[in-house]
Amino acid sequence: WESVAGSWETLDFTGFEPGQHLTNEYEAEFGVVFTDTTNYVDLEYPFGYPNDGWALVTGTFAQYIQFDLADPIDSIAFFHPGSLSITLWLGDELVGEGGDYLAGPGNFYGITSTTPFDRVRIDDEADIAFVDDIRLGMAVPAPATALVLLPGLGLVGGRRRSY
């Protein structure tokens, strides 16, 4: 995943109080808003998970973690101790889904997509979802921005003179 994704930023959930509910704490720095208020930071989980002593978990009756991104990205990764499925959206359009049915601490799950996405939902097959160290690939330029750049590049190329 690392070689394909390129550079990324990590949400590691350190520095929060145990039991703190997360919503927009990562919005200013990373553009991430957790859209389910049952997400909270926890300090412990058996079998050596999480990696650094801090993880994002859900309440007893929520089997998923969901968040929106201010800018679309094309890759995401995280550590997860059990079975999961993941869905990716761009706006209201489902653009990808998959699953990992390995169980045990320290499982690393990473996705790179040819279609950018701005919403992620991680579903756990158990009663409570846990994730640690969410790695977000760098923002993908919006298609409109790329289209605006193309004519400008053509003008730069057209200004060359032949001697």
CSV table of C-alpha atoms in Angstrom, one decimal:
chain,number,residue,atom,x,y,z
A,1,TRP,CA,0.0,0.0,0.0
A,2,GLU,CA,2.7,2.5,0.9
A,3,SER,CA,4.5,2.2,-2.4
A,4,VAL,CA,1.3,2.7,-4.4
A,5,ALA,CA,-0.3,5.4,-2.2
A,6,GLY,CA,2.6,7.7,-2.1
A,7,SER,CA,2.5,10.2,0.7
A,8,TRP,CA,-0.1,10.2,3.4
A,9,GLU,CA,-1.2,11.7,6.8
A,10,THR,CA,-2.1,9.7,9.9
A,11,LEU,CA,-4.9,10.1,12.4
A,12,ASP,CA,-3.4,8.3,15.4
A,13,PHE,CA,-6.0,9.3,18.1
A,14,THR,CA,-3.3,10.1,20.7
A,15,GLY,CA,-3.8,13.2,22.8
A,16,PHE,CA,-7.5,12.7,23.5
A,17,GLU,CA,-9.1,11.8,26.8
A,18,PRO,CA,-10.3,8.2,27.1
A,19,GLY,CA,-14.0,8.1,26.2
A,20,GLN,CA,-13.9,11.4,24.2
A,21,HIS,CA,-16.4,11.4,21.4
A,22,LEU,CA,-14.9,12.5,18.1
A,23,THR,CA,-16.7,14.5,15.5
A,24,ASN,CA,-14.8,17.4,14.0
A,25,GLU,CA,-11.6,17.3,16.0
A,26,TYR,CA,-9.6,16.5,12.8
A,27,GLU,CA,-11.5,18.8,10.5
A,28,ALA,CA,-9.1,21.8,10.6
A,29,GLU,CA,-5.9,19.8,10.1
A,30,PHE,CA,-7.0,16.9,8.0
A,31,GLY,CA,-10.5,17.8,6.6
A,32,VAL,CA,-12.0,14.8,8.4
A,33,VAL,CA,-15.4,14.8,10.1
A,34,PHE,CA,-16.7,11.7,11.8
A,35,THR,CA,-20.4,11.5,11.0
A,36,ASP,CA,-21.5,9.0,13.7
A,37,THR,CA,-21.3,10.4,17.2
A,38,THR,CA,-20.9,7.0,18.8
A,39,ASN,CA,-17.2,7.1,17.8
A,40,TYR,CA,-14.9,7.6,20.8
A,41,VAL,CA,-11.2,7.2,21.7
A,42,ASP,CA,-10.3,4.2,23.8
A,43,LEU,CA,-7.0,3.3,25.5
A,44,GLU,CA,-7.2,-0.4,25.8
A,45,TYR,CA,-8.0,-3.5,23.8
A,46,PRO,CA,-6.8,-7.0,24.5
A,47,PHE,CA,-4.1,-8.9,22.5
A,48,GLY,CA,-1.8,-5.9,21.9
A,49,TYR,CA,-4.2,-3.7,20.0
A,50,PRO,CA,-4.1,-0.8,19.4
A,51,ASN,CA,-0.5,-0.1,18.1
A,52,ASP,CA,0.2,2.9,20.3
A,53,GLY,CA,-2.3,2.5,23.1
A,54,TRP,CA,-5.0,4.6,21.5
A,55,ALA,CA,-7.7,3.6,19.1
A,56,LEU,CA,-11.0,4.8,17.7
A,57,VAL,CA,-13.9,2.5,18.7
A,58,THR,CA,-17.7,2.6,18.4
A,59,GLY,CA,-20.4,2.2,21.0
A,60,THR,CA,-22.0,-1.1,21.8
A,61,PHE,CA,-24.7,-0.9,19.1
A,62,ALA,CA,-22.8,0.7,16.3
A,63,GLN,CA,-20.8,-1.7,14.2
A,64,TYR,CA,-19.3,0.9,11.9
A,65,ILE,CA,-17.1,4.0,11.8
A,66,GLN,CA,-18.0,6.6,9.1
A,67,PHE,CA,-16.3,9.9,8.2
A,68,ASP,CA,-16.4,12.5,5.5
A,69,LEU,CA,-13.4,14.1,3.9
A,70,ALA,CA,-13.3,17.8,2.8
A,71,ASP,CA,-11.3,16.8,-0.3
A,72,PRO,CA,-11.4,13.6,-2.2
A,73,ILE,CA,-8.5,11.1,-1.8
A,74,ASP,CA,-7.6,7.9,-3.6
A,75,SER,CA,-6.1,5.8,-0.8
A,76,ILE,CA,-6.7,4.9,2.8
A,77,ALA,CA,-5.2,2.4,5.2
A,78,PHE,CA,-5.6,1.5,8.9
A,79,PHE,CA,-5.0,-1.2,11.5
A,80,HIS,CA,-8.0,-3.3,12.5
A,81,PRO,CA,-8.1,-6.4,14.8
A,82,GLY,CA,-10.9,-8.3,13.1
A,83,SER,CA,-13.2,-8.9,10.1
A,84,LEU,CA,-14.5,-5.8,8.3
A,85,SER,CA,-16.0,-4.5,5.2
A,86,ILE,CA,-15.4,-1.0,3.8
A,87,THR,CA,-17.5,1.2,1.4
A,88,LEU,CA,-16.3,4.3,-0.3
A,89,TRP,CA,-18.4,7.2,-1.8
A,90,LEU,CA,-17.8,10.3,-3.8
A,91,GLY,CA,-20.7,12.5,-2.9
A,92,ASP,CA,-23.7,10.2,-2.8
A,93,GLU,CA,-22.3,7.8,-5.4
A,94,LEU,CA,-20.9,4.4,-4.2
A,95,VAL,CA,-17.5,4.1,-5.8
A,96,GLY,CA,-16.0,1.1,-4.1
A,97,GLU,CA,-16.4,-1.7,-1.6
A,98,GLY,CA,-14.5,-4.6,-0.2
A,99,GLY,CA,-13.8,-6.8,2.8
A,100,ASP,CA,-11.2,-8.4,4.9
A,101,TYR,CA,-12.1,-11.5,6.9
A,102,LEU,CA,-8.8,-12.0,8.7
A,103,ALA,CA,-9.0,-11.8,12.5
A,104,GLY,CA,-6.3,-11.0,15.0
A,105,PRO,CA,-4.4,-8.0,16.3
A,106,GLY,CA,-2.3,-5.8,14.1
A,107,ASN,CA,-4.1,-6.5,10.8
A,108,PHE,CA,-3.2,-3.8,8.3
A,109,TYR,CA,-5.9,-3.0,5.7
A,110,GLY,CA,-5.1,-0.6,2.8
A,111,ILE,CA,-7.0,0.4,-0.3
A,112,THR,CA,-5.9,2.5,-3.4
A,113,SER,CA,-8.7,3.4,-5.8
A,114,THR,CA,-8.7,4.6,-9.4
A,115,THR,CA,-11.8,6.7,-8.4
A,116,PRO,CA,-11.4,9.4,-5.7
A,117,PHE,CA,-13.7,9.2,-2.7
A,118,ASP,CA,-14.7,11.6,0.0
A,119,ARG,CA,-16.7,9.4,2.4
A,120,VAL,CA,-15.6,6.1,4.1
A,121,ARG,CA,-17.5,3.6,6.1
A,122,ILE,CA,-15.8,0.8,8.0
A,123,ASP,CA,-18.1,-2.0,9.1
A,124,ASP,CA,-17.1,-4.6,11.7
A,125,GLU,CA,-18.4,-8.1,11.7
A,126,ALA,CA,-18.5,-8.1,15.5
A,127,ASP,CA,-20.4,-5.9,17.8
A,128,ILE,CA,-17.9,-3.0,18.1
A,129,ALA,CA,-15.7,-1.5,15.4
A,130,PHE,CA,-12.0,-0.6,16.3
A,131,VAL,CA,-9.5,1.1,14.0
A,132,ASP,CA,-6.1,2.6,14.7
A,133,ASP,CA,-3.7,4.8,12.8
A,134,ILE,CA,-5.9,5.8,9.9
A,135,ARG,CA,-3.7,6.8,7.0
A,136,LEU,CA,-5.2,9.1,4.4
A,137,GLY,CA,-3.6,9.5,1.0
A,138,MET,CA,-3.1,13.0,-0.2
A,139,ALA,CA,-6.0,14.9,-1.7
A,140,VAL,CA,-6.8,14.3,-5.4
A,141,PRO,CA,-7.3,17.5,-7.5
A,142,ALA,CA,-10.9,18.0,-8.5
A,143,PRO,CA,-11.6,17.3,-12.1
A,144,ALA,CA,-12.7,20.9,-12.8
A,145,THR,CA,-9.3,22.1,-11.6
A,146,ALA,CA,-7.5,19.8,-13.9
A,147,LEU,CA,-9.7,20.9,-16.9
A,148,VAL,CA,-8.9,24.6,-16.1
A,149,LEU,CA,-5.2,23.9,-16.0
A,150,LEU,CA,-5.1,22.1,-19.4
A,151,PRO,CA,-6.1,25.2,-21.5
A,152,GLY,CA,-3.5,27.3,-19.6
A,153,LEU,CA,-0.8,24.7,-20.4
A,154,GLY,CA,-1.7,24.8,-24.1
A,155,LEU,CA,-1.3,28.6,-24.1
A,156,VAL,CA,2.1,28.3,-22.5
A,157,GLY,CA,3.2,25.8,-25.1
A,158,GLY,CA,1.7,27.9,-28.0
A,159,ARG,CA,3.8,30.9,-27.1
A,160,ARG,CA,7.1,29.4,-28.1
A,161,ARG,CA,8.7,30.9,-31.2
A,162,SER,CA,10.7,29.1,-33.7
A,163,TYR,CA,13.9,30.8,-34.9
